[in-house]
Coordinates of C-alpha atoms and ligand atoms in Angstrom, one line a residue:
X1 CA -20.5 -32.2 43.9
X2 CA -18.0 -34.6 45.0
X3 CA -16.9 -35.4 48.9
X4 CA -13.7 -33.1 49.1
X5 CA -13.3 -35.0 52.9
X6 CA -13.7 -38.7 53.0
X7 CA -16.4 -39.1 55.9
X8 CA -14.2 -40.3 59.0
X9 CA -13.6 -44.2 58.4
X10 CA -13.4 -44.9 62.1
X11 CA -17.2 -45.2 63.4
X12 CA -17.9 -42.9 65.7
X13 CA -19.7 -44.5 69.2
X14 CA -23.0 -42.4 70.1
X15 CA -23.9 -45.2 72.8
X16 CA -27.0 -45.9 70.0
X17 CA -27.9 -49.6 69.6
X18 CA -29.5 -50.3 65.9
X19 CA -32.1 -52.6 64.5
X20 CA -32.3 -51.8 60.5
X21 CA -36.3 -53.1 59.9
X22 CA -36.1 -51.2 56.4
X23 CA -32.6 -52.3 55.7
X24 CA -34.0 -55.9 56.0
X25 CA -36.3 -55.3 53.0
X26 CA -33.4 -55.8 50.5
X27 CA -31.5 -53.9 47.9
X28 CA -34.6 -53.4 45.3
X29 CA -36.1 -50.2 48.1
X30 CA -32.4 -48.7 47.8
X31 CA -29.0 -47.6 47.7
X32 CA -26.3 -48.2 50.3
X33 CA -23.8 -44.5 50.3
X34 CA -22.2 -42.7 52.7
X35 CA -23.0 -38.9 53.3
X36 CA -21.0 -36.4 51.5
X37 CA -19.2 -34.5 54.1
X38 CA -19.6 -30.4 54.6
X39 CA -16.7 -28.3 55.7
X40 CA -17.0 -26.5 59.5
X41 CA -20.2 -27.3 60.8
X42 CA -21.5 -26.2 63.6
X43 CA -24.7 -26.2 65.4
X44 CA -27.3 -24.4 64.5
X45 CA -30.5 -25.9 66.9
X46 CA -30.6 -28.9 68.9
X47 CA -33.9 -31.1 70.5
X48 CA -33.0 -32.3 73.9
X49 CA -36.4 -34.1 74.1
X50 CA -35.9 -36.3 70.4
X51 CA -32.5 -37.1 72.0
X52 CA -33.8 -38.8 74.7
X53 CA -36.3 -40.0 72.9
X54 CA -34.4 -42.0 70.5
X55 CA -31.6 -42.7 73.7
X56 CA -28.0 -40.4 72.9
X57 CA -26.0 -40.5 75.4
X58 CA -27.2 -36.9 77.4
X59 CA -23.7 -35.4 76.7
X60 CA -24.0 -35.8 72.9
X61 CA -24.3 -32.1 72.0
X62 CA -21.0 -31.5 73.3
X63 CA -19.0 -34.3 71.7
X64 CA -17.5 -33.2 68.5
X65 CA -18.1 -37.2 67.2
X66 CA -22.1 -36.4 67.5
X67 CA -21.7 -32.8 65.3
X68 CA -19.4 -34.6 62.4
X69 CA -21.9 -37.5 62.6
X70 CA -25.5 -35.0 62.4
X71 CA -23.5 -33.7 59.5
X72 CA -22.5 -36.6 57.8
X73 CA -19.1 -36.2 58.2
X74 CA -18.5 -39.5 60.4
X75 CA -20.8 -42.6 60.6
X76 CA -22.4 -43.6 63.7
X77 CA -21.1 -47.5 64.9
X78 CA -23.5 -49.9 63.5
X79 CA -25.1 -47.3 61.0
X80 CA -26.3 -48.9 57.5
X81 CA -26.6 -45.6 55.4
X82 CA -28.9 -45.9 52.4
X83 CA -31.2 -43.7 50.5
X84 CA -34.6 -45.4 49.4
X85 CA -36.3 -45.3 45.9
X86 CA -40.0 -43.9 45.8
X87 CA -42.1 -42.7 43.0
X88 CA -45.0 -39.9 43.2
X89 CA -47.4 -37.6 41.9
X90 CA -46.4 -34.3 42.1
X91 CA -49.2 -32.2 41.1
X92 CA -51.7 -34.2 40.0
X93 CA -49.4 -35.9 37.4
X94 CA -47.7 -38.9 37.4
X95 CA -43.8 -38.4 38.1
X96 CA -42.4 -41.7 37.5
X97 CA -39.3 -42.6 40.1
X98 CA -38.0 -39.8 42.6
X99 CA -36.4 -41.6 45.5
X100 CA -34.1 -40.0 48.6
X101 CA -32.6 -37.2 46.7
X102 CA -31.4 -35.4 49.2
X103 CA -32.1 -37.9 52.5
X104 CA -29.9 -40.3 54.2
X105 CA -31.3 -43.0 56.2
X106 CA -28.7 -43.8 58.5
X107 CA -30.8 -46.7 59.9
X108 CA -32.9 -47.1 62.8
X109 CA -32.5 -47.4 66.2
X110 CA -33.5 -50.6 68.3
X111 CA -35.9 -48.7 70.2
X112 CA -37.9 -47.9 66.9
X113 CA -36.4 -44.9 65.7
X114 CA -35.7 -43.9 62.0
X115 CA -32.7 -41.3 61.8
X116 CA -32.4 -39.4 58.7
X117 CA -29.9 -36.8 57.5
X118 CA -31.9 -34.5 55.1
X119 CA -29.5 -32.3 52.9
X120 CA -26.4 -35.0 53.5
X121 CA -25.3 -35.0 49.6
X122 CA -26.2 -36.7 46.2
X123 CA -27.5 -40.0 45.7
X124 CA -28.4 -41.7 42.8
X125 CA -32.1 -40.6 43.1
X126 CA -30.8 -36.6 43.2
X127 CA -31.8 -36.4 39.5
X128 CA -30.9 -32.8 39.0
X129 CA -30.6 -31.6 42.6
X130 CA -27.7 -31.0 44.5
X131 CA -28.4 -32.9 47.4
X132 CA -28.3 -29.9 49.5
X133 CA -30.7 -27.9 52.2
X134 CA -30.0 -24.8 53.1
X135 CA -30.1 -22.9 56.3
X136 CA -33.6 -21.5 55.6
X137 CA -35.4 -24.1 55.0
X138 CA -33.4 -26.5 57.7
X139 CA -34.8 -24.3 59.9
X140 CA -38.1 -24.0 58.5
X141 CA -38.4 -28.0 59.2
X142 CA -36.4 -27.8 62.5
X143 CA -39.0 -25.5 64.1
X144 CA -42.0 -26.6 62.4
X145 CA -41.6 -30.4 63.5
X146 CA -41.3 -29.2 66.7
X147 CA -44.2 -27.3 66.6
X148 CA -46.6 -29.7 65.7
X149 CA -45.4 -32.0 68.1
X150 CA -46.1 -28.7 70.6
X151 CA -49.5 -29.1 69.1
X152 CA -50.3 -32.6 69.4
X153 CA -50.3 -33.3 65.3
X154 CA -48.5 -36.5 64.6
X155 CA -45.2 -35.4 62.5
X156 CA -41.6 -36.6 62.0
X157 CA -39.4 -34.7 64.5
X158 CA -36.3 -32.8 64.3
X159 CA -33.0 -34.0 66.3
X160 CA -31.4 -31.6 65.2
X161 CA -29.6 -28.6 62.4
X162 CA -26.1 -28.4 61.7
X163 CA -24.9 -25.8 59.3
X164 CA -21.5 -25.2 57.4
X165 CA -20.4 -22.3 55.1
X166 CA -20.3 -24.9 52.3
X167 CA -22.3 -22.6 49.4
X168 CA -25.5 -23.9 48.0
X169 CA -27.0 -22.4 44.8
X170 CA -30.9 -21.4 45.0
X171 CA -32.8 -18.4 43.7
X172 CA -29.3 -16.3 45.3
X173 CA -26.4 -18.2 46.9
X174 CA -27.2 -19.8 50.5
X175 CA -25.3 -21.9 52.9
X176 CA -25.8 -25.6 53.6
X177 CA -27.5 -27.0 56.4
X178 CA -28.4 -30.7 57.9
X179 CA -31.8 -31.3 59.8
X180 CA -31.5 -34.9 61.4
X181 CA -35.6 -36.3 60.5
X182 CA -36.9 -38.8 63.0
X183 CA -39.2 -41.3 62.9
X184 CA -40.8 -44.6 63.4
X185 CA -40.9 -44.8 59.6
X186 CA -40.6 -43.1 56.2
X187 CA -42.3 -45.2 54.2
X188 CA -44.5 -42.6 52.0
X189 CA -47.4 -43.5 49.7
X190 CA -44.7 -42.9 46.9
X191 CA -42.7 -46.1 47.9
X192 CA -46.0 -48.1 47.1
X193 CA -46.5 -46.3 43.9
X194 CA -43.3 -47.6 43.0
X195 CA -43.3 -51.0 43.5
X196 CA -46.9 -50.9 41.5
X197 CA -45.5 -49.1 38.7
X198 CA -42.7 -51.1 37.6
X199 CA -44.0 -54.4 38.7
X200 CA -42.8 -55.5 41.5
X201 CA -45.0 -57.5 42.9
X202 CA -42.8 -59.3 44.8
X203 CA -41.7 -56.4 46.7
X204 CA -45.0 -54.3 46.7
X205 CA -46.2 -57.3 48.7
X206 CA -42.7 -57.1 51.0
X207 CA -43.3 -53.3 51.8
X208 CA -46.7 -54.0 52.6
X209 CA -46.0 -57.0 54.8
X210 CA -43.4 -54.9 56.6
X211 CA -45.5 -52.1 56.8
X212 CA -48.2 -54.3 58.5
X213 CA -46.0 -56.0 60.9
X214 CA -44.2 -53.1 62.2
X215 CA -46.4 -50.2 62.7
X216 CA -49.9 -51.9 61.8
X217 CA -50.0 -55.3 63.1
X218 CA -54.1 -55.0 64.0
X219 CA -54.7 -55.3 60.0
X220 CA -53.9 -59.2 60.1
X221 CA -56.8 -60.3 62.6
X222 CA -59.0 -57.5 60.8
X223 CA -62.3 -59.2 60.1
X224 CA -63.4 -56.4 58.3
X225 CA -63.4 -56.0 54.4
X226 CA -63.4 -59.7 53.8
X227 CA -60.7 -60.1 55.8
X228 CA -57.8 -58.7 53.7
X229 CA -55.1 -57.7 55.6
X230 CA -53.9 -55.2 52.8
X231 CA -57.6 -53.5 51.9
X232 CA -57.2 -53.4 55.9
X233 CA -54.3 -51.6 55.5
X234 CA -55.5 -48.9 52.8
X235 CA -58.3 -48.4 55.6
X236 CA -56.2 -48.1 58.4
X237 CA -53.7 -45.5 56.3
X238 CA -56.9 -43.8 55.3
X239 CA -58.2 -43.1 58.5
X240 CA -55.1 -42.0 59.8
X241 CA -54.8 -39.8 57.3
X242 CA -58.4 -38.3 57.9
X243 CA -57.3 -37.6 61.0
X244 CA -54.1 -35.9 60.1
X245 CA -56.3 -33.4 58.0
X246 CA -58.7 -32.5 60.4
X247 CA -55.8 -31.6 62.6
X248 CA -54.0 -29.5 59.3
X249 CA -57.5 -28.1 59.0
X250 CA -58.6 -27.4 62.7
X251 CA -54.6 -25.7 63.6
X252 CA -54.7 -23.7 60.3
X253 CA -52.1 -25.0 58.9
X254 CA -51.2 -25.7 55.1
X255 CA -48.6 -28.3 54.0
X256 CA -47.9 -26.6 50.4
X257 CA -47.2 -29.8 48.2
X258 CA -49.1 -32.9 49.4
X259 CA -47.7 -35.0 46.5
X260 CA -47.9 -38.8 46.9
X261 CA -44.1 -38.7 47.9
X262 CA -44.9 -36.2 50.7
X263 CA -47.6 -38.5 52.2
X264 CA -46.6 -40.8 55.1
X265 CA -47.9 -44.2 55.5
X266 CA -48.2 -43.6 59.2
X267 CA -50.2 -40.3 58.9
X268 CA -47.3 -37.9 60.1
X269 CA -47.0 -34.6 58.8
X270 CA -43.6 -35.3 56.7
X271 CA -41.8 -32.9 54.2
X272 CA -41.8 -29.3 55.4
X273 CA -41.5 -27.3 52.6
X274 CA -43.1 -24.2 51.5
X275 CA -45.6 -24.7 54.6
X276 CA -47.5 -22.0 56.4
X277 CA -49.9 -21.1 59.0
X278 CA -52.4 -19.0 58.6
X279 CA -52.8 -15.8 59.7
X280 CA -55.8 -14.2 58.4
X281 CA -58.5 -16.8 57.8
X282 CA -58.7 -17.1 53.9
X283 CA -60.0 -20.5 52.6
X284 CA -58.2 -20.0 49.9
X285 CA -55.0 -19.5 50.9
X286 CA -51.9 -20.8 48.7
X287 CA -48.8 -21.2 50.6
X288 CA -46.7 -22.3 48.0
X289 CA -45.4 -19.9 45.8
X290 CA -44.5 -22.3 42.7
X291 CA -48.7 -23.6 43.3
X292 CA -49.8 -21.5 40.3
X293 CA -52.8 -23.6 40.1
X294 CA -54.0 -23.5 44.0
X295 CA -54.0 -27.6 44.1
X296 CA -52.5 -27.5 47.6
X297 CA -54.6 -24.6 48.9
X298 CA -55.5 -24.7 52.3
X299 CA -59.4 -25.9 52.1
X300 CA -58.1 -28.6 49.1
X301 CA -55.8 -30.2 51.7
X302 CA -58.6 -32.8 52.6
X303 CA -59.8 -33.6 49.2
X304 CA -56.1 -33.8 47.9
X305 CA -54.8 -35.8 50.7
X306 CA -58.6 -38.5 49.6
X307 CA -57.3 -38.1 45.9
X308 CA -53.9 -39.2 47.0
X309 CA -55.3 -42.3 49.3
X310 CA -56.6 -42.8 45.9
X311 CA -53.3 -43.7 44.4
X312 CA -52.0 -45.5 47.2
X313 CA -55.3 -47.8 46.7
X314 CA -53.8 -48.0 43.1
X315 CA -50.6 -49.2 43.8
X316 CA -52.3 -52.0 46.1
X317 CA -54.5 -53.3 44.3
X318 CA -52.3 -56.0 43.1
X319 CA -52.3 -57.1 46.9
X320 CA -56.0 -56.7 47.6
X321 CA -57.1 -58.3 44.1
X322 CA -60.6 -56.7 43.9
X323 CA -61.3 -52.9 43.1
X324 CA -64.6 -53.2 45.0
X325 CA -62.9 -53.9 48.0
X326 CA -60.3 -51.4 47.1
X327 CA -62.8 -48.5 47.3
X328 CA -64.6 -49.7 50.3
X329 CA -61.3 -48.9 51.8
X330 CA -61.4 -45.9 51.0
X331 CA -64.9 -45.1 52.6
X332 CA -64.4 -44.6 55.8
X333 CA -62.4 -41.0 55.0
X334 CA -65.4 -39.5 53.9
X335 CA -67.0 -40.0 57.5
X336 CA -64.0 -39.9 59.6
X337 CA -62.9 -36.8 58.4
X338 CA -65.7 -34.9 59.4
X339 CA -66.2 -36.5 62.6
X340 CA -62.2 -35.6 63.5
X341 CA -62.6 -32.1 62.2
X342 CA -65.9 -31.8 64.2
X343 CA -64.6 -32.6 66.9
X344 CA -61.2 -30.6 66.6
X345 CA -63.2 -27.8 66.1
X346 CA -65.6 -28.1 69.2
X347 CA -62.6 -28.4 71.3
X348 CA -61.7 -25.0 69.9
X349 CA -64.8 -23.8 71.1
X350 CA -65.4 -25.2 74.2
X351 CA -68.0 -27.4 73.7
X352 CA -68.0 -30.4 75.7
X353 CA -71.1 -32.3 74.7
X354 CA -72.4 -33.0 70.9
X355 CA -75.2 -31.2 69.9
X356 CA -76.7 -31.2 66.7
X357 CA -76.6 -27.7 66.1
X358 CA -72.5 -27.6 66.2
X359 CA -71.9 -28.1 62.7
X360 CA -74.0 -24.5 62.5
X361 CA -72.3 -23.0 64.8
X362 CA -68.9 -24.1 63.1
X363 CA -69.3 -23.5 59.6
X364 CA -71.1 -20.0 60.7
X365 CA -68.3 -18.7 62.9
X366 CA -65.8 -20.1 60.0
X367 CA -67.5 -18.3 57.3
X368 CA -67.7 -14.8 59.4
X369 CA -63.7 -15.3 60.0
X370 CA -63.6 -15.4 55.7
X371 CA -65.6 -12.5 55.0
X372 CA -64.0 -10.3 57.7
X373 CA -60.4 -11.8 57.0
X374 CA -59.7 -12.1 60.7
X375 CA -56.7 -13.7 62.2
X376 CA -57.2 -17.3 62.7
X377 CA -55.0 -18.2 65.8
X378 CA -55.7 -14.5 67.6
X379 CA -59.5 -15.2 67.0
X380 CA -59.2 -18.5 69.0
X381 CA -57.0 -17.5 71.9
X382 CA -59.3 -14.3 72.1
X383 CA -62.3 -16.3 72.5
X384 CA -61.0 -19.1 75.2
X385 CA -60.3 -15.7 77.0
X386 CA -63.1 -14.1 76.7
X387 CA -65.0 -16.8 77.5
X388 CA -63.3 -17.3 80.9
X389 CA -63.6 -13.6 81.7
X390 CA -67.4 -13.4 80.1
X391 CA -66.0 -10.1 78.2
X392 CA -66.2 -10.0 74.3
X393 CA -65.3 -6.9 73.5
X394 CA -61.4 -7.9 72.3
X395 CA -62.8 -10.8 70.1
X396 CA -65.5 -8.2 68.4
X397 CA -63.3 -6.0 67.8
X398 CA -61.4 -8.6 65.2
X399 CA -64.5 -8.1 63.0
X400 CA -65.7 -5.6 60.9
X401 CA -69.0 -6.6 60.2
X402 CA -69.3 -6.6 64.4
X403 CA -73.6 -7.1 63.9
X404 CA -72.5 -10.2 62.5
X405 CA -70.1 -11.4 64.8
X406 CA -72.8 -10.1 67.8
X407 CA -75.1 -12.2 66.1
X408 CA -73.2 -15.4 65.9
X409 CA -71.9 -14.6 69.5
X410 CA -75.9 -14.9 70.9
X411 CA -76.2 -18.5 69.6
X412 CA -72.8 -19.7 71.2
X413 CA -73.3 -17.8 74.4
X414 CA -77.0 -19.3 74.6
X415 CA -75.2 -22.7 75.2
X416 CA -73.5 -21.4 78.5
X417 CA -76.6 -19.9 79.4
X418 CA -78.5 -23.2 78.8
X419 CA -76.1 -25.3 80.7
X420 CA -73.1 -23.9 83.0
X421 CA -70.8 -27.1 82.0
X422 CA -71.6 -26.6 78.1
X423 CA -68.0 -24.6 77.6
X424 CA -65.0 -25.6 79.0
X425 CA -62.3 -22.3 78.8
X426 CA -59.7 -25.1 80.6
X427 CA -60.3 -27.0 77.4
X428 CA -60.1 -24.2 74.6
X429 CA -57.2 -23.1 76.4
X430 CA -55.3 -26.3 75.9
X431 CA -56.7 -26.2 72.2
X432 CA -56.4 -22.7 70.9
X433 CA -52.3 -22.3 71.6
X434 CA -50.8 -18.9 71.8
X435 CA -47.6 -19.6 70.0
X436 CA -47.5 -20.5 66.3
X437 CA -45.2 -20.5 64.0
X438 CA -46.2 -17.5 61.8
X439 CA -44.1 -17.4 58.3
X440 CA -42.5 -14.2 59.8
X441 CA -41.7 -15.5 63.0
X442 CA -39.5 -18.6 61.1
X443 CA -38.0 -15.5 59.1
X444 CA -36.9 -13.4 61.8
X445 CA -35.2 -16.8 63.1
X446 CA -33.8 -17.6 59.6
X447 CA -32.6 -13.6 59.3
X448 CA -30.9 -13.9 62.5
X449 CA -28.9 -17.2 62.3
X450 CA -27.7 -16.0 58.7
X451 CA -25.8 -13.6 60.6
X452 CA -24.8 -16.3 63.5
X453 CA -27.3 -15.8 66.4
X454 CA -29.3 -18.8 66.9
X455 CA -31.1 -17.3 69.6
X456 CA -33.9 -16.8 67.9
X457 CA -34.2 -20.4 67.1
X458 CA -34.2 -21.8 70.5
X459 CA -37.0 -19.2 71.8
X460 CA -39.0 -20.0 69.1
X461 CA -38.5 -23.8 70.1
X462 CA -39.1 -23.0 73.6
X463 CA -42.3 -21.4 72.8
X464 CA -43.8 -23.6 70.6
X465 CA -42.7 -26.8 72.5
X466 CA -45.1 -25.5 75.0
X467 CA -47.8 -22.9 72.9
X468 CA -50.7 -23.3 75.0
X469 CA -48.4 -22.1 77.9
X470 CA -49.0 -18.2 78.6
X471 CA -45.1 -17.7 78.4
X472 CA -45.1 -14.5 80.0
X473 CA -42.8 -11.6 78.4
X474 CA -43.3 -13.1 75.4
X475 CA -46.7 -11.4 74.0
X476 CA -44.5 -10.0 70.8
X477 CA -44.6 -13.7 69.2
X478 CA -48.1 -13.8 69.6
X479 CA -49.1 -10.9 68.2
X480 CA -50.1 -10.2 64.7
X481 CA -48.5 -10.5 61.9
X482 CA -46.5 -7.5 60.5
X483 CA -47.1 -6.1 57.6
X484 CA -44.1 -7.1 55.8
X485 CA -45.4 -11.1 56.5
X486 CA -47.7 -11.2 53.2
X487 CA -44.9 -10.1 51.0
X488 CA -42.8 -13.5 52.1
X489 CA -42.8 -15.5 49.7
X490 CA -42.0 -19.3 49.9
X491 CA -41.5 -21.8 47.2
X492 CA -40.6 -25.5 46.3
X493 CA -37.0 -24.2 46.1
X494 CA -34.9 -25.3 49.6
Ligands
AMP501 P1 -40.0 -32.5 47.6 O1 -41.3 -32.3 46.9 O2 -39.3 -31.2 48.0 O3 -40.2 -33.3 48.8 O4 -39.0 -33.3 46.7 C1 -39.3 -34.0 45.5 C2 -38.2 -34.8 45.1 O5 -37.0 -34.1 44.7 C3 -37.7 -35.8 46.1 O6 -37.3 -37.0 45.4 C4 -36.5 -35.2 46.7 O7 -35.6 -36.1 47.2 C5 -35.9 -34.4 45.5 N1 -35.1 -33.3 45.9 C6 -35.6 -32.1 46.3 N2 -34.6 -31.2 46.5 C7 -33.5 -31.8 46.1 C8 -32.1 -31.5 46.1 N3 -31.7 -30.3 46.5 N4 -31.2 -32.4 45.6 C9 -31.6 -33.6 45.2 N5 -32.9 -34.0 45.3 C10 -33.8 -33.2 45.7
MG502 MG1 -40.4 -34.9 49.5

C-alpha cells in the first residue's frame, strides 16, 4: 500500500515543455502526490504516433528515464502530479465524491496535451481501492484507445503500458500495470457534479470558465440561448455527445458503465472498462458483467448518455440561472443524434445522397441483423464487398431467414439500379473496417503477454491503427468469433 521505493528525486528530462491549464484552477479540484513506484517494470506496448503527438524526444522508448517515468517511478522535469476530485452517478444513483482513485495527472504538455498515469498508486480519492490496474485491463484500454482512434471516434489515447510483477488482488491474484491516458482534457461531467453538490459556486463557475476558454471558446460570442455562455456550453457538450453515440451506436460498440464520472466534457470515449464490440447484432447486448440490471446495454447507450447530459445540466444550473434555458440546452440531442447516426449509418451503406426512404432501409436491415443474430462487423465488410463485386451470395448466407434478407436486398439494390452513383463501395469500405477489437481478440493478447509475449499486442495495434486496410495474411483477426468468446466474461473489476 505504501511506496517501498521513493520515486527517483532527481527529475528525469523527457525534452517535454509543460503548461499546467488544470493545475491553474487551484487546490479545491485536487490533490498534489507523487506516484507510488512498482518494482521491475518493463514495457509492455508502446504508441509511436501519441509520442509524437504530444512531442517525446523519438528515442524515448529506449531511455530507461522514460520507462521509470510511464511507471511512476521518476517524475518528468516540470511535472505537477495531482489527482483531481469528481463526483458521479454510478448507476442511476447519486454517488457523492469519487475523484482520481487510481489516476495521476502528471500535468499537461504546452502543446495541449494531458498525461495521465492510470494505475500509478493510492490517492486520497482511492476510497477502498488499491490504486492499482492490472495487465488485463491495461491492455484492454491500451488497444481499445487505439482502436477508436483507428476508427475515427473521438477518444483519450494510450501512450503507452508498463507492467511489473508487483501482485494486485482481483477476482484471482494479477500483476500490475500502467497505461499512460492522453488528452486535451479530463474534465468529466463528474467534476461539475461536484462543485454543484457541495456548493461551490465559486469554483463550478472556475471549471466552467476554464472549460470554455480552453477547449470551447465559440460558447462566449454564442448568440444563441439568450446569449449564455454556460447554457451554450451544456449545448455544445450535448451535441458532442450526440455525436459520440451515434459513432458508439453506428461501430457497435458498447462502453459498459456510462456513469457521470465516465463522461467527458469534450465527448471522447474515456474510461475503458468492461467495454465490448459486438459480434452478433443483439440490441440488447450487456457488456458488463456486474450490469445486472441492463442500464448500460448497448441500444440504452443513447438515452443514458441524454439522462446523463441531464445531470450535467443540473450541476450548471447555478451558472445558467434559468431551468427553461437549461433544458433548451438540452434539445438539440434529440435531433442531432439521429441526424449523426443517420448519417453514420448511410456511410455504412453506401449511400451518398439523402433520400427519404433511408431511415427504412436502416431500421429494416438493423432489425433482420436482430432476428437472425448475425455478426455485426462481418455483415458490413460483406456488403461493401459484395457490392463492389455485385455478388451477394456471402452476405445471404449470414442469414437464416435468406427470403428476408433477399427481400431487403431488392430495395437497397433498386437504388444502384436507379442511379449508378447512389452507392459508393470506396466509401463503405473506408466505413465498414475489417479489424475490430473483438473481446477474444483483446484475450488472446492479454493470455499471451501474461506469459511475456507482447507480440500479440502490437499486431493487434498494427491492425486496428489501420482497420479499413485489407492487411493481407491477416484474415484470422477478422474472422468470427470463436465459440469460446460468449463465455468471456468482463466486469467492473480491473
Ligand atoms: P470506474 O467506474 O472504473 O471508472 O471507477 C469509479 C471510481 O472508482 C473512480 O473514482 C475510480 O478512480 C475509482 N477506482 C476504480 N478502481 C480503483 C482502484 N483499483 N483503486 C482506487 N480507486 C479505484
Ligand atoms: Mg472512471
Amino acid at each position: 500500500m505504501h511506496p517501498s521505493v521513493d520515486p527517483s528525486e532527481t527529475p528525469a528530462d523527457l525534452g517535454l515543455d509543460w503548461n499546467h491549464g488544470f493545475a491553474a484552477l487551484g487546490p479545491a479540484f485536487y490533490t498534489e502526490l507523487r506516484p507510488t513506484p512498482l518494482p521491475s517494470p518493463h514495457w509492455v506496448g508502446t504508441s509511436p504516433d501519441v509520442a509524437r503527438q504530444i512531442g517525446l524526444d523519438p528515442d524515448w522508448l529506449a531511455r530507461d528515464e522514460a520507462l521509470q517515468v510511464f511507471t511512476g517511478n521518476a517524475l518528468p522535469a516540470g511535472s505537477q502530479p495531482l489527482a483531481s476530485v469528481y463526483s458521479g452517478h454510478q448507476f442511476g444513483v447519486w454517488a457523492g465524491q469519487l475523484g482520481d482513485g487510481r489516476a495521476i495527472l502528471l500535468g499537461e504538455t504546452a502543446n495541449g496535451h494531458e498525461i495521465q498515469l492510470k494505475g500509478a498508486g493510492r490517492t486520497p480519492y482511492s476510497r477502498m481501492g488499491d490504486g492499482r490496474a492490472v495487465l488485463r485491463s491495461s491492455i484492454r484500454e491500451f488497444l481499445c484507445s487505439e482502436a477508436m482512434q483507428g476508427l475515427g471516434i473521438p477518444t483519450t489515447r494510450a501512450l503507452c503500458i508498463t507492467g511489473s510483477p508487483a501482485p494486485v488482488r482481483r477476482e484471482e491474484i494479477e500483476t500490475a500495470a500502467v497505461v499512460t491516458r492522453v488528452a486535451p482534457s479530463f474534465v468529466r461531467f463528474g467534476h461539475f457534479e461536484h462543485f454543484a453538490a457541495t456548493g461551490q459556486e465559486a469554483q463550478l463557475k472556475a471549471l466552467a470558465d476554464h472549460v470554455i476558454d480552453r477547449y470551447y471558446p465559440a460558447c462566449r460570442d454564442s448568440r444563441d440561448l439568450g446569449g449564455n455562455a454556460y447554457a451554450a456550453l451544456l449545448q455544445a457538450v450535448s451535441e458532442r455527445t450526440a455525436g459520440l453515440m451515434a459513432q458508439w451506436q453506428a461501430a457497435g460498440f458498447c462502453h459498459g458503465v456510462m456513469n457521470t464520472d465516465n463522461m467527458s466534457i469534450l465527448g471522447l470515449t474515456i474510461d475503458y472498462g468492461p467495454f465490448q464490440f459486438l459480434d452478433a447484432f443483439v440490441p440488447g447486448h450487456i457488456c458488463n458483467h456486474s450490469d445486472t440490471q441492463g442500464r448500460y446495454a448497448y441500444n440504452r447507450q443513447p438515452n443514458v448518455a441524454y439522462w446523463n447530459l441531464f445531470c450535467l445540466a443540473q450541476a450548471l444550473l447555478p451558472l445558467i440561472g434559468d431551468e427553461e434555458l437549461a433544458k433548451a440546452a438540452l434539445e438539440s440531442y434529440k435531433t442531432v443524434f439521429p441526424q449523426a447516426f443517420m448519417a453514420r449509418m448511410r456511410a455504412k451503406l453506401g449511400l451518398t445522397t439523402e433520400r427519404e426512404q433511408d431511415a427504412e432501409l436502416i431500421d429494416d436491415i438493423l432489425l433482420l441483423l436482430a432476428r437472425n443474430g448475425v455478426d455485426y462487423p462481418i455483415f458490413w465488410r460483406r456488403l461493401s464487398h459484395a457490392v463492389r463485386a455485385g455478388a451477394f451470395e456471402p452476405v445471404r448466407d449470414l442469414f437464416a431467414d435468406r427470403e428476408a434478407f433477399d427481400a431487403w436486398l431488392l430495395s437497397y439494390s433498386e437504388l444502384s439500379a436507379l442511379d449508378s452513383k447512389a452507392l459508393s463501395t470506396d466509401l463503405m469500405l473506408k466505413t465498414n473496417p475489417k479489424f475490430v477489437l473483438r473481446n477474444h481478440l483483446g484475450e488472446q493478447a492479454i493470455r499471451a503477454a501474461k506469459l511475456g509475449d507482447f507480440g500479440e499486442i502490437e499486431t493487434l495495434q498494427r491492425l486496428l491503427e489501420r482497420p479499413f486496410d485489407e492487411h493481407p495474411g491477416y484474415d484470422a483477426y477478422a474472422a468470427f468469433p470463436p465459440d469460446w468468446a460468449s463465455s468471456i466474461e468482463i466486469s467492473c473489476s480491473s
